[in-house]
Amino acid sequence: MKVEKIPATEGTFNLQDYEQAYANFDWADVEKAFSWYETGKVNMAYEAIDRHLSTPRKDKVALKYSDATRDESYTFADLSRLSNKFGNVLKSLDINKGDRVFVFMPRSPELYVSVLGTLKVGAIVGPLFEAFMEGAVRDRLEDSEAVAIVTTPALLPRVPVAELPALKHVILVGAEGELENGQVDFQKAMDAASDELEITWVDREDGMILHYTSGSTGKPKGVLHVHNAMVQHYQTGKWVLDLQEDDIYWCTADPGWVTGTSYGIFAPWLNGATSVIRGGRFKPEDWYKTLQDNKVTVWYSAPTSFRMLMGAGDEFVKQFDLSSLRHVLSVGEPLNPEVVYWGLKAFNQRIHDNWWMTETGGQLISNYKSMAIKPGSMGKPFPGIHAAIIDDQGNELPPNRMGNLAIQVGWPSMMRQIWKNPAKYEEYFRFKGWYVSGDSAYKDEEGYFWFQGRVDDVINTAGERVGPFEVESKLVEHPAVAEAGVIGKPDPVRGEIIKAFIALRAGYEPSEELMEEIRRFVKEGLAAHAAPREIEFRDKLPKTRSGKIMRRVLKAWELGLPTGDLSTMED
Ligand code: 6R9
């Protein structure tokens, strides 16, 4: 296959020669960058924030936050002080090392301070999307036996406190009026807390953050990362994000998604960069203004956002001065070549695609500034990462053969546990020595990797991973729904949209109104992004003899493709 290449760029980038860097790389060398290399005292929050206080970065802006009503800057010293205070708030509630503390609120400085303060007392952070509805919140808090949640009065009704025996404290940001037993006023507690804190030192292998993510079956799984992940966050921040001292960096991801923590919190601050955080919802004008007004130099976003910006038109972009940009990156789903060419035209930047997962904790395959880009490819493995395509027996395949994208085990930010589910964890490692991603891909003869799809049925809509099973389970809770099968249907803007095939219960007739009602039911019961944009009523759904809905058959029908082997399908 002949593919066009966009030539390498230069600049301040320090991975000058990929091949050589790859050959000479050793994670052990990266460890020397951390203070624990000398002191033996480990804590992610210390390395990301407090370590900089003995350097000129102390008074540098770490967090530049804005939304419709706020515009605030926090230095590394400010974040150190505030997270110390929050650490003391948690200590006063007897929250300690290993306890799970969830954050459930819109992006705000308080959210970032809460994450850092939680880490400082050695507790494990569990970030949630503000869009989660009660059921989604319950599943996660229940499974992890969280002891505290930081949230807002507006979101509080979605926290089923009475059904969560382990949950002892609800910390309310923006609390008003009388509080109930177990509720804490964030601001009052912060005001009263000392800004000096004895950081809880942990082991590099101790739990740090718990991200719940969807699989194709069952409930969401809790992916546990440890403090040692910082080794990967730091070095990929240097070589993939290309963070330099004077950069103004903007990662558009919410901390509810792993990109919003690994690369929205850890990587930039470990590298001492200024991080821009924009609150509120996506609006093209708002985003371009954020880039322009903050003079953003490094911008990390997702294909779905780039596609929406592209959709807003080329004339629109020209109204903004985006000349500060020097490096643009994308993750979350396949980056269409069309979007890469648009980036060149619209703001004269290559968009650098990279690939990784919640489970991998950090970037594994990337396009680097120093490398030619083949639009449509995810790039090449990061130094220290051995990626390969393996067949269903675990054998490595030669170039240009599609198979399972797998990574040799042993990189610093690899997940260490699926919370309380060792069997699920082991499934990823079913071939000795390999982590199997669940994605299919191939590698070309030059070592570039090309994404092909999910091996399982997980849907990726606008960068959000949605397990079909979760949506189906919610659908069948509706009184009119007998059975539901949910698939991702290719969509030019969102990557995929959720399409539901529904068989109705007797006595119910298909109608527009019913469709709307069912959609609303999922939206309110699960999350807005999980609600099916398309619904098709059918008399019967294709199922296996053991009763599993055959999504691949639904998908084949939808796309007009051959259905493949139907031997397991019920009559
Ligand atoms: C970081 C993140 C992981 C899944 C992954 C794959 C898809 C991510 C991609 C990509 C094509 C890319 N994905 N990056 N597909 N090209 N550059 O996205 O984590 O939310 O866990 O999703 O997303 O299918 O397996 P997560």
Coordinates of C-alpha atoms and ligand atoms in Angstrom, one line a residue:
M1 CA 0.0 0.0 0.0
K2 CA 1.3 3.4 -1.0
V3 CA 0.8 6.0 1.8
E4 CA 1.7 9.6 1.7
K5 CA 4.1 10.8 4.4
I6 CA 4.1 14.2 6.1
P7 CA 7.7 14.9 6.8
A8 CA 9.2 15.2 10.3
T9 CA 9.3 18.5 12.1
E10 CA 12.0 19.9 14.3
G11 CA 12.2 22.4 17.1
T12 CA 12.9 21.9 20.7
F13 CA 12.1 18.3 20.5
N14 CA 14.6 16.1 22.3
L15 CA 13.9 12.7 20.8
Q16 CA 16.1 13.5 17.8
D17 CA 16.5 10.1 16.4
Y18 CA 13.7 7.6 17.1
E19 CA 15.7 4.5 16.1
Q20 CA 18.6 5.4 18.2
A21 CA 16.6 6.5 21.2
Y22 CA 14.6 3.2 21.0
A23 CA 17.8 1.2 20.9
N24 CA 19.5 3.0 23.9
F25 CA 16.4 3.4 26.1
D26 CA 16.2 2.0 29.6
W27 CA 13.4 2.9 32.0
A28 CA 15.9 2.7 34.9
D29 CA 17.5 5.9 33.5
V30 CA 14.2 7.8 33.7
E31 CA 13.9 7.0 37.4
K32 CA 16.9 9.3 38.1
A33 CA 14.7 12.3 37.4
F34 CA 12.6 11.8 40.6
S35 CA 13.5 12.9 44.1
W36 CA 12.7 9.4 45.4
Y37 CA 15.7 8.1 43.5
E38 CA 17.7 9.9 46.2
T39 CA 15.4 10.0 49.2
G40 CA 13.4 6.7 48.8
K41 CA 10.3 8.7 49.6
V42 CA 7.6 8.3 47.0
N43 CA 4.4 10.2 46.3
M44 CA 3.0 11.2 43.0
A45 CA 1.6 14.5 44.3
Y46 CA 5.0 15.4 45.8
E47 CA 6.8 14.8 42.5
A48 CA 4.1 16.6 40.4
I49 CA 3.8 19.7 42.7
D50 CA 5.9 20.0 45.8
R51 CA 9.2 19.0 44.3
H52 CA 9.1 22.2 42.1
L53 CA 9.0 24.4 45.2
S54 CA 12.7 24.3 45.6
T55 CA 13.2 25.5 42.0
P56 CA 12.4 28.7 40.1
R57 CA 9.1 26.9 39.1
K58 CA 7.8 27.6 42.6
D59 CA 6.0 30.8 41.5
K60 CA 5.3 29.6 37.9
V61 CA 1.6 29.2 37.0
A62 CA 0.8 25.5 37.2
L63 CA -3.0 25.7 36.6
K64 CA -4.8 28.3 34.5
Y65 CA -8.5 27.7 34.9
S66 CA -11.3 29.4 33.2
D67 CA -15.0 28.8 32.5
A68 CA -18.0 31.2 31.8
T69 CA -17.7 32.8 35.2
R70 CA -14.2 32.1 36.6
D71 CA -10.7 33.0 35.4
E72 CA -8.0 32.0 37.9
S73 CA -4.4 31.1 38.0
Y74 CA -2.6 28.9 40.5
T75 CA 1.2 28.6 40.9
F76 CA 2.9 25.4 42.0
A77 CA 3.2 27.0 45.4
D78 CA -0.5 27.6 45.5
L79 CA -1.4 24.1 44.5
S80 CA 1.0 22.7 47.1
R81 CA -0.6 24.8 49.9
L82 CA -4.1 24.0 48.8
S83 CA -3.6 20.3 48.4
N84 CA -1.9 20.3 51.8
K85 CA -5.0 21.8 53.2
F86 CA -7.2 19.2 51.5
G87 CA -4.9 16.5 52.8
N88 CA -5.5 17.8 56.3
V89 CA -9.3 17.8 55.7
L90 CA -9.1 14.1 54.8
K91 CA -6.9 13.3 57.7
S92 CA -9.4 15.0 60.1
L93 CA -11.9 12.6 58.7
D94 CA -9.5 9.7 59.4
I95 CA -9.0 9.0 55.7
N96 CA -5.7 7.2 55.2
K97 CA -3.4 5.3 52.9
G98 CA -5.3 2.9 50.6
D99 CA -8.8 4.4 51.2
R100 CA -10.8 5.2 48.1
V101 CA -11.9 8.8 47.7
F102 CA -14.0 9.7 44.6
V103 CA -14.3 13.0 42.8
F104 CA -17.6 13.6 41.1
M105 CA -17.9 17.1 39.8
P106 CA -17.4 19.4 36.8
R107 CA -13.8 20.5 36.1
S108 CA -12.8 23.2 38.5
P109 CA -9.7 24.1 40.5
E110 CA -11.3 22.4 43.5
L111 CA -11.4 19.1 41.6
Y112 CA -7.6 19.3 40.9
V113 CA -6.8 20.3 44.5
S114 CA -9.0 17.4 45.7
V115 CA -7.1 14.9 43.5
L116 CA -3.7 16.1 44.7
G117 CA -4.7 16.3 48.4
T118 CA -6.1 12.8 48.2
L119 CA -2.8 11.5 46.8
K120 CA -0.9 13.3 49.5
V121 CA -2.5 11.2 52.2
G122 CA -1.8 8.0 50.3
A123 CA -5.4 7.5 49.5
I124 CA -6.6 6.2 46.1
V125 CA -8.4 8.6 43.8
G126 CA -11.5 7.5 41.9
P127 CA -12.5 10.1 39.2
L128 CA -16.1 10.1 37.9
F129 CA -17.6 12.0 34.9
E130 CA -20.1 14.6 36.1
A131 CA -22.5 13.1 33.5
F132 CA -22.9 9.9 35.4
M133 CA -26.4 9.1 36.7
E134 CA -27.2 7.4 39.9
G135 CA -26.8 3.8 38.7
A136 CA -23.3 4.5 37.3
V137 CA -22.2 6.2 40.4
R138 CA -23.6 3.4 42.6
D139 CA -21.8 0.7 40.7
R140 CA -18.4 2.3 41.1
L141 CA -18.7 3.4 44.7
E142 CA -20.1 0.0 45.7
D143 CA -17.5 -2.0 43.9
S144 CA -14.6 0.1 45.3
E145 CA -16.1 0.5 48.8
A146 CA -15.3 4.2 48.6
V147 CA -15.2 6.0 52.0
A148 CA -15.6 9.5 50.7
I149 CA -16.8 11.5 47.7
V150 CA -16.1 15.1 46.8
T151 CA -19.1 16.4 44.9
T152 CA -21.4 19.4 44.5
P153 CA -25.0 20.0 45.8
A154 CA -26.3 19.8 42.2
L155 CA -24.8 16.3 41.7
L156 CA -25.6 15.0 45.2
P157 CA -29.0 13.6 44.3
R158 CA -27.1 11.1 42.1
V159 CA -25.1 9.7 45.0
P160 CA -27.2 7.0 46.7
V161 CA -25.6 7.5 50.1
A162 CA -28.1 5.3 51.9
E163 CA -27.3 2.3 49.8
L164 CA -23.5 2.6 50.2
P165 CA -22.6 1.4 53.7
A166 CA -18.8 2.1 53.2
L167 CA -19.4 5.7 52.2
K168 CA -18.9 7.8 55.3
H169 CA -18.2 11.3 54.1
V170 CA -19.7 13.5 51.4
I171 CA -17.5 16.6 50.9
L172 CA -19.6 19.4 49.2
V173 CA -18.0 22.0 47.0
G174 CA -20.3 25.0 47.1
A175 CA -22.3 23.8 50.0
E176 CA -25.1 26.0 51.2
G177 CA -27.3 26.0 54.3
E178 CA -27.6 23.3 56.8
L179 CA -25.6 20.1 56.2
E180 CA -26.6 16.6 57.1
N181 CA -24.7 14.1 59.1
G182 CA -21.7 12.9 57.2
Q183 CA -21.6 16.0 55.0
V184 CA -18.6 18.4 55.0
D185 CA -18.5 21.9 53.6
F186 CA -15.4 21.9 51.4
Q187 CA -14.7 25.6 51.7
K188 CA -15.2 25.8 55.5
A189 CA -13.1 22.7 56.0
M190 CA -10.4 24.1 53.8
D191 CA -10.4 27.5 55.6
A192 CA -10.0 25.8 58.9
A193 CA -7.3 23.4 57.8
S194 CA -3.5 24.0 58.2
D195 CA -1.5 24.4 55.0
E196 CA 1.3 22.3 56.4
L197 CA 1.0 18.6 55.9
E198 CA 3.2 15.7 56.5
I199 CA 2.9 13.8 53.2
T200 CA 2.2 10.1 53.5
W201 CA 5.0 8.3 51.7
V202 CA 4.1 5.2 49.9
D203 CA 5.6 2.4 48.0
R204 CA 6.0 2.8 44.3
E205 CA 3.7 -0.2 43.9
D206 CA 0.9 1.2 46.1
G207 CA -2.4 2.1 44.6
M208 CA -2.8 5.7 43.3
I209 CA -5.8 6.0 41.0
L210 CA -8.8 3.8 40.2
H211 CA -10.4 4.4 36.8
Y212 CA -13.5 2.5 36.0
T213 CA -13.9 1.5 32.4
S214 CA -16.4 -0.6 30.4
G215 CA -15.8 -4.0 28.9
S216 CA -18.1 -5.8 26.5
T217 CA -19.7 -7.8 29.3
G218 CA -20.6 -7.3 32.9
K219 CA -20.3 -4.2 35.0
P220 CA -17.5 -1.6 34.6
K221 CA -14.1 -2.7 35.8
G222 CA -11.9 -0.8 38.2
V223 CA -8.5 -0.4 36.6
L224 CA -5.9 0.3 39.4
H225 CA -2.7 2.3 38.7
V226 CA 0.1 2.7 41.1
H227 CA 2.5 5.6 41.9
N228 CA 5.2 4.1 39.8
A229 CA 3.2 5.1 36.7
M230 CA 4.8 8.5 37.1
V231 CA 7.9 7.1 35.4
Q232 CA 5.9 6.7 32.2
H233 CA 3.9 9.9 32.6
Y234 CA 7.0 11.9 33.0
Q235 CA 8.9 10.5 30.0
T236 CA 6.1 10.4 27.6
G237 CA 5.3 14.0 28.6
K238 CA 8.8 14.8 27.5
W239 CA 9.0 12.8 24.3
V240 CA 5.4 12.6 23.1
L241 CA 3.9 15.8 24.4
D242 CA 7.3 17.4 23.9
L243 CA 6.8 19.6 27.0
Q244 CA 9.4 22.3 27.4
E245 CA 9.8 24.9 30.2
D246 CA 7.9 27.7 28.5
D247 CA 5.0 25.7 27.1
I248 CA 1.4 26.5 27.8
Y249 CA -0.2 23.1 27.6
W250 CA -3.9 22.3 27.1
C251 CA -5.3 18.8 27.5
T252 CA -9.0 19.1 26.7
A253 CA -9.9 15.8 28.5
D254 CA -12.0 15.5 31.7
P255 CA -10.4 13.7 34.6
G256 CA -13.2 11.2 34.4
W257 CA -11.3 9.8 31.4
V258 CA -7.8 8.5 31.9
T259 CA -6.4 11.0 29.4
G260 CA -7.6 13.8 31.8
T261 CA -5.5 12.4 34.6
S262 CA -2.4 10.8 33.0
Y263 CA -2.1 13.8 30.6
G264 CA -4.3 16.4 32.2
I265 CA -2.7 16.2 35.6
F266 CA 0.4 14.0 36.0
A267 CA 2.5 14.3 32.8
P268 CA 2.3 18.1 32.6
W269 CA 3.0 18.8 36.2
L270 CA 5.7 16.2 36.6
N271 CA 7.4 18.2 33.8
G272 CA 6.7 21.5 35.5
A273 CA 4.5 22.8 32.6
T274 CA 1.7 25.4 32.8
S275 CA -1.6 23.6 32.3
V276 CA -4.7 25.2 30.9
I277 CA -8.0 23.8 32.1
R278 CA -11.2 25.0 30.5
G279 CA -14.5 24.2 32.2
G280 CA -17.9 24.0 30.6
R281 CA -19.0 22.2 27.5
F282 CA -17.5 22.0 24.1
K283 CA -18.2 25.0 21.8
P284 CA -15.9 25.6 18.8
E285 CA -15.7 29.3 19.4
D286 CA -14.9 28.8 23.1
W287 CA -12.1 26.3 22.2
Y288 CA -10.5 28.5 19.6
K289 CA -10.6 31.4 22.1
T290 CA -9.0 29.3 24.8
L291 CA -6.2 28.4 22.4
Q292 CA -5.8 32.0 21.3
D293 CA -6.2 33.9 24.6
N294 CA -3.9 31.6 26.6
K295 CA -1.4 31.4 23.8
V296 CA -1.5 27.6 24.0
T297 CA 1.6 26.0 22.5
V298 CA 0.9 22.3 23.1
W299 CA -2.6 21.0 22.6
Y300 CA -3.8 17.4 23.3
S301 CA -7.3 16.5 22.2
A302 CA -9.4 13.8 20.6
P303 CA -10.6 13.0 17.0
T304 CA -14.2 13.7 17.9
S305 CA -13.3 17.2 18.9
F306 CA -11.1 17.8 15.9
R307 CA -13.9 16.6 13.7
M308 CA -16.4 18.9 15.3
L309 CA -14.0 21.9 14.9
M310 CA -13.5 20.8 11.3
G311 CA -17.3 20.8 10.9
A312 CA -17.5 24.4 12.1
G313 CA -15.8 25.4 8.9
D314 CA -12.4 26.8 7.7
E315 CA -13.6 30.4 7.6
F316 CA -14.4 30.1 11.2
V317 CA -10.8 29.1 12.2
K318 CA -9.4 32.0 10.4
Q319 CA -11.0 34.4 12.8
F320 CA -8.7 33.3 15.5
D321 CA -4.9 33.7 16.0
L322 CA -3.6 30.2 16.6
S323 CA 0.0 31.0 15.8
S324 CA 1.2 30.1 19.3
L325 CA 0.6 26.4 18.6
R326 CA 3.7 24.3 18.0
H327 CA 2.5 20.8 18.8
V328 CA -0.9 19.1 18.5
L329 CA -1.8 15.6 19.6
S330 CA -4.8 13.3 19.5
V331 CA -6.0 10.1 21.3
G332 CA -9.0 8.0 22.0
E333 CA -10.1 6.7 18.6
P334 CA -8.8 6.5 15.1
L335 CA -7.7 9.8 13.7
N336 CA -9.0 10.0 10.2
P337 CA -6.4 11.1 7.6
E338 CA -8.9 13.7 6.5
V339 CA -8.6 15.4 9.9
V340 CA -4.8 15.4 9.7
Y341 CA -4.9 17.2 6.4
W342 CA -7.4 19.6 7.8
G343 CA -5.0 20.4 10.7
L344 CA -2.3 21.3 8.3
K345 CA -4.6 23.6 6.4
A346 CA -6.5 25.1 9.3
F347 CA -3.6 25.8 11.8
N348 CA -0.5 24.6 10.0
Q349 CA 0.2 21.8 12.4
R350 CA 0.5 18.1 12.1
I351 CA -1.9 16.3 14.4
H352 CA 0.1 13.6 16.2
D353 CA -2.0 10.5 16.8
N354 CA -1.1 8.2 19.7
W355 CA -2.5 5.0 21.1
W356 CA -3.0 3.7 24.6
M357 CA -5.8 2.6 27.0
T358 CA -7.1 3.1 30.5
E359 CA -5.4 -0.2 31.3
T360 CA -2.0 0.9 29.9
G361 CA -2.0 4.1 32.0
G362 CA 0.1 6.0 29.5
Q363 CA 1.0 6.4 25.8
L364 CA 2.5 3.3 24.2
I365 CA 2.4 4.0 20.5
S366 CA 2.8 7.5 19.1
N367 CA 3.7 9.8 16.3
Y368 CA 6.7 11.9 17.4
K369 CA 7.7 15.3 16.2
S370 CA 10.9 13.9 14.9
M371 CA 9.2 11.3 12.8
A372 CA 7.4 11.4 9.4
I373 CA 3.7 10.9 9.9
K374 CA 1.6 8.5 7.8
P375 CA -1.9 9.9 8.2
G376 CA -4.2 7.2 9.6
S377 CA -1.4 5.4 11.5
M378 CA -1.0 5.5 15.3
G379 CA 2.8 5.7 14.9
K380 CA 5.5 3.7 16.5
P381 CA 6.1 2.2 20.0
F382 CA 7.5 4.5 22.6
P383 CA 11.1 3.6 23.6
G384 CA 11.0 0.8 26.1
I385 CA 7.7 -0.6 24.7
H386 CA 7.7 -3.7 22.6
A387 CA 4.4 -3.8 20.7
A388 CA 3.5 -6.6 18.3
I389 CA 0.7 -8.1 16.4
I390 CA -0.1 -11.6 17.6
D391 CA -2.5 -14.3 16.4
D392 CA -5.1 -16.1 18.5
Q393 CA -2.4 -18.6 19.6
G394 CA -0.1 -15.9 20.9
N395 CA 2.4 -16.1 18.0
E396 CA 3.9 -12.9 16.6
L397 CA 2.8 -12.1 13.1
P398 CA 4.9 -10.6 10.3
P399 CA 4.3 -7.1 8.9
N400 CA 1.0 -6.3 7.2
R401 CA -1.0 -9.1 8.9
M402 CA -3.9 -8.1 11.0
G403 CA -4.2 -9.5 14.5
N404 CA -4.3 -8.7 18.2
L405 CA -2.4 -5.7 19.2
A406 CA -0.3 -6.8 22.2
I407 CA 2.4 -5.3 24.3
Q408 CA 5.2 -7.2 26.1
V409 CA 4.5 -6.9 29.8
G410 CA 6.5 -4.7 32.1
W411 CA 6.1 -1.0 31.4
P412 CA 5.9 1.4 34.4
S413 CA 2.3 2.6 34.0
M414 CA 0.7 -0.8 33.3
M415 CA -2.4 -1.4 35.5
R416 CA -1.7 -3.6 38.5
Q417 CA -5.2 -4.9 39.3
I418 CA -8.7 -5.0 38.2
W419 CA -10.3 -4.1 41.5
K420 CA -11.5 -7.2 43.3
N421 CA -11.5 -9.2 40.1
P422 CA -8.2 -11.1 39.5
A423 CA -9.9 -13.3 36.9
K424 CA -10.7 -10.3 34.7
Y425 CA -7.1 -9.1 35.2
E426 CA -5.7 -12.4 34.1
E427 CA -7.7 -12.4 30.9
Y428 CA -5.5 -9.6 29.6
F429 CA -2.4 -11.8 30.0
R430 CA -3.7 -15.0 28.6
F431 CA -0.6 -15.3 26.4
K432 CA 2.5 -15.6 28.5
G433 CA 4.5 -12.4 28.6
W434 CA 1.9 -10.4 26.6
Y435 CA -0.7 -7.8 27.5
V436 CA -3.5 -8.3 25.0
S437 CA -5.2 -5.0 24.2
G438 CA -8.5 -6.2 22.7
D439 CA -7.8 -4.0 19.7
S440 CA -6.9 -5.4 16.3
A441 CA -4.2 -3.7 14.2
Y442 CA -1.4 -4.4 11.8
K443 CA 2.2 -3.2 11.6
D444 CA 3.6 -2.1 8.2
E445 CA 7.2 -2.9 7.0
E446 CA 8.4 0.4 8.4
G447 CA 7.1 -0.4 11.9
Y448 CA 4.1 2.0 11.9
F449 CA 1.0 0.6 13.6
W450 CA -2.5 0.8 12.0
F451 CA -5.6 0.5 14.1
Q452 CA -8.4 -1.8 12.7
G453 CA -11.0 -2.0 15.4
R454 CA -12.0 -3.5 18.7
V455 CA -11.8 -7.2 18.9
D456 CA -14.7 -7.2 21.3
D457 CA -17.8 -5.0 21.0
V458 CA -17.0 -2.0 23.1
I459 CA -18.3 1.2 21.5
N460 CA -16.3 4.3 21.2
T461 CA -18.7 7.3 20.8
A462 CA -17.1 10.8 20.7
G463 CA -14.1 9.4 22.6
E464 CA -16.2 7.8 25.4
R465 CA -16.0 4.1 25.8
V466 CA -19.4 2.6 26.3
G467 CA -20.0 -1.1 27.0
P468 CA -23.0 -2.3 25.0
F469 CA -23.9 -4.6 27.9
E470 CA -24.4 -1.6 30.3
V471 CA -26.8 0.1 27.8
E472 CA -28.7 -3.1 27.0
S473 CA -29.1 -3.8 30.7
K474 CA -30.6 -0.3 31.2
L475 CA -32.8 -0.7 28.1
V476 CA -34.4 -3.9 29.3
E477 CA -35.3 -2.2 32.5
H478 CA -37.8 -0.2 30.6
P479 CA -41.3 -1.7 30.8
A480 CA -41.8 -1.8 27.0
V481 CA -38.4 -3.5 26.2
A482 CA -38.2 -7.2 26.0
E483 CA -34.7 -7.5 24.5
A484 CA -32.1 -5.1 23.4
G485 CA -28.9 -5.4 21.4
V486 CA -26.6 -2.4 21.1
I487 CA -23.8 -1.7 18.6
G488 CA -21.6 1.1 17.5
K489 CA -22.6 2.4 14.1
P490 CA -19.9 4.3 12.2
D491 CA -20.5 8.0 12.3
P492 CA -18.5 10.7 10.5
V493 CA -18.4 13.0 13.5
R494 CA -18.6 10.9 16.6
G495 CA -16.6 7.9 15.4
E496 CA -19.4 5.7 16.4
I497 CA -22.9 6.3 17.6
I498 CA -24.9 4.0 19.7
K499 CA -27.6 2.1 17.9
A500 CA -30.0 -0.1 19.7
F501 CA -32.1 -2.9 18.3
I502 CA -35.1 -3.5 20.4
A503 CA -37.7 -6.2 20.6
L504 CA -40.8 -4.9 22.4
R505 CA -42.9 -6.7 24.9
A506 CA -46.3 -7.9 24.0
G507 CA -48.8 -5.1 24.1
Y508 CA -46.4 -2.4 23.0
E509 CA -46.3 -0.9 19.5
P510 CA -43.3 0.8 17.9
S511 CA -43.7 4.6 17.8
E512 CA -41.7 7.8 17.7
E513 CA -42.9 8.7 21.2
L514 CA -41.8 5.4 22.6
M515 CA -38.4 5.8 20.9
E516 CA -38.0 9.2 22.6
E517 CA -39.1 7.9 25.9
I518 CA -36.7 5.0 25.8
R519 CA -33.8 7.3 24.8
R520 CA -34.6 9.5 27.8
F521 CA -34.8 6.5 30.1
V522 CA -31.2 5.6 29.3
K523 CA -30.1 9.2 29.5
E524 CA -31.5 9.6 32.9
G525 CA -30.7 6.2 34.2
L526 CA -27.1 5.8 32.9
A527 CA -25.6 8.8 31.2
A528 CA -26.4 11.1 28.3
H529 CA -23.5 9.8 26.2
A530 CA -24.8 6.2 26.7
A531 CA -28.3 6.9 25.2
P532 CA -28.8 5.4 21.8
R533 CA -29.0 8.0 19.1
E534 CA -30.7 5.4 16.8
I535 CA -33.3 2.8 17.8
E536 CA -34.7 0.2 15.5
F537 CA -37.6 -2.0 16.6
R538 CA -37.4 -5.7 15.6
D539 CA -39.6 -8.7 16.3
K540 CA -36.7 -10.8 17.4
L541 CA -32.9 -10.3 18.0
P542 CA -30.2 -12.7 16.8
K543 CA -29.0 -14.8 19.8
T544 CA -26.7 -17.6 20.5
R545 CA -28.0 -20.9 21.8
S546 CA -26.7 -19.9 25.2
G547 CA -28.8 -16.7 25.0
K548 CA -26.1 -14.1 24.2
I549 CA -27.2 -11.4 21.8
M550 CA -25.0 -11.6 18.7
R551 CA -23.9 -8.1 18.2
R552 CA -21.7 -8.9 15.4
V553 CA -24.7 -10.1 13.5
L554 CA -26.6 -6.8 14.2
K555 CA -23.6 -4.9 13.0
A556 CA -23.3 -6.9 9.9
W557 CA -27.0 -6.3 9.1
E558 CA -26.5 -2.6 9.8
L559 CA -23.5 -2.3 7.5
G560 CA -24.9 -4.7 4.9
L561 CA -21.9 -7.1 5.4
P562 CA -21.8 -10.9 5.4
T563 CA -22.9 -12.2 8.8
G564 CA -20.2 -14.9 9.0
D565 CA -20.5 -18.0 11.0
L566 CA -24.0 -18.5 12.3
S567 CA -23.6 -22.0 13.7
T568 CA -24.1 -20.9 17.2
M569 CA -27.2 -18.8 16.5
E570 CA -30.5 -20.0 17.8
D571 CA -33.1 -21.0 15.2
Ligands
6R9_1 C1 -6.6 6.6 26.1 C2 -7.9 5.9 25.8 C3 -9.0 2.8 24.8 C4 -9.5 2.3 23.4 C5 -8.4 1.5 22.7 C6 -8.8 1.8 21.2 C7 -9.3 3.2 21.3 C8 -7.4 4.9 21.7 C9 -6.7 5.2 19.7 C10 -7.7 4.3 19.7 C11 -7.5 4.2 17.4 C12 -6.0 5.6 18.5 N1 -8.2 4.1 20.9 N2 -6.5 5.6 21.0 N3 -8.1 3.8 18.5 N4 -6.5 5.1 17.4 N5 -5.0 6.5 18.5 O1 -8.5 6.2 24.8 O2 -8.3 5.0 26.7 O3 -10.8 5.2 27.0 O4 -9.5 3.2 27.8 O5 -9.9 3.6 25.3 O6 -9.7 3.5 22.6 O7 -9.9 0.9 20.9 O8 -8.5 0.2 23.0 P1 -9.7 4.2 26.8

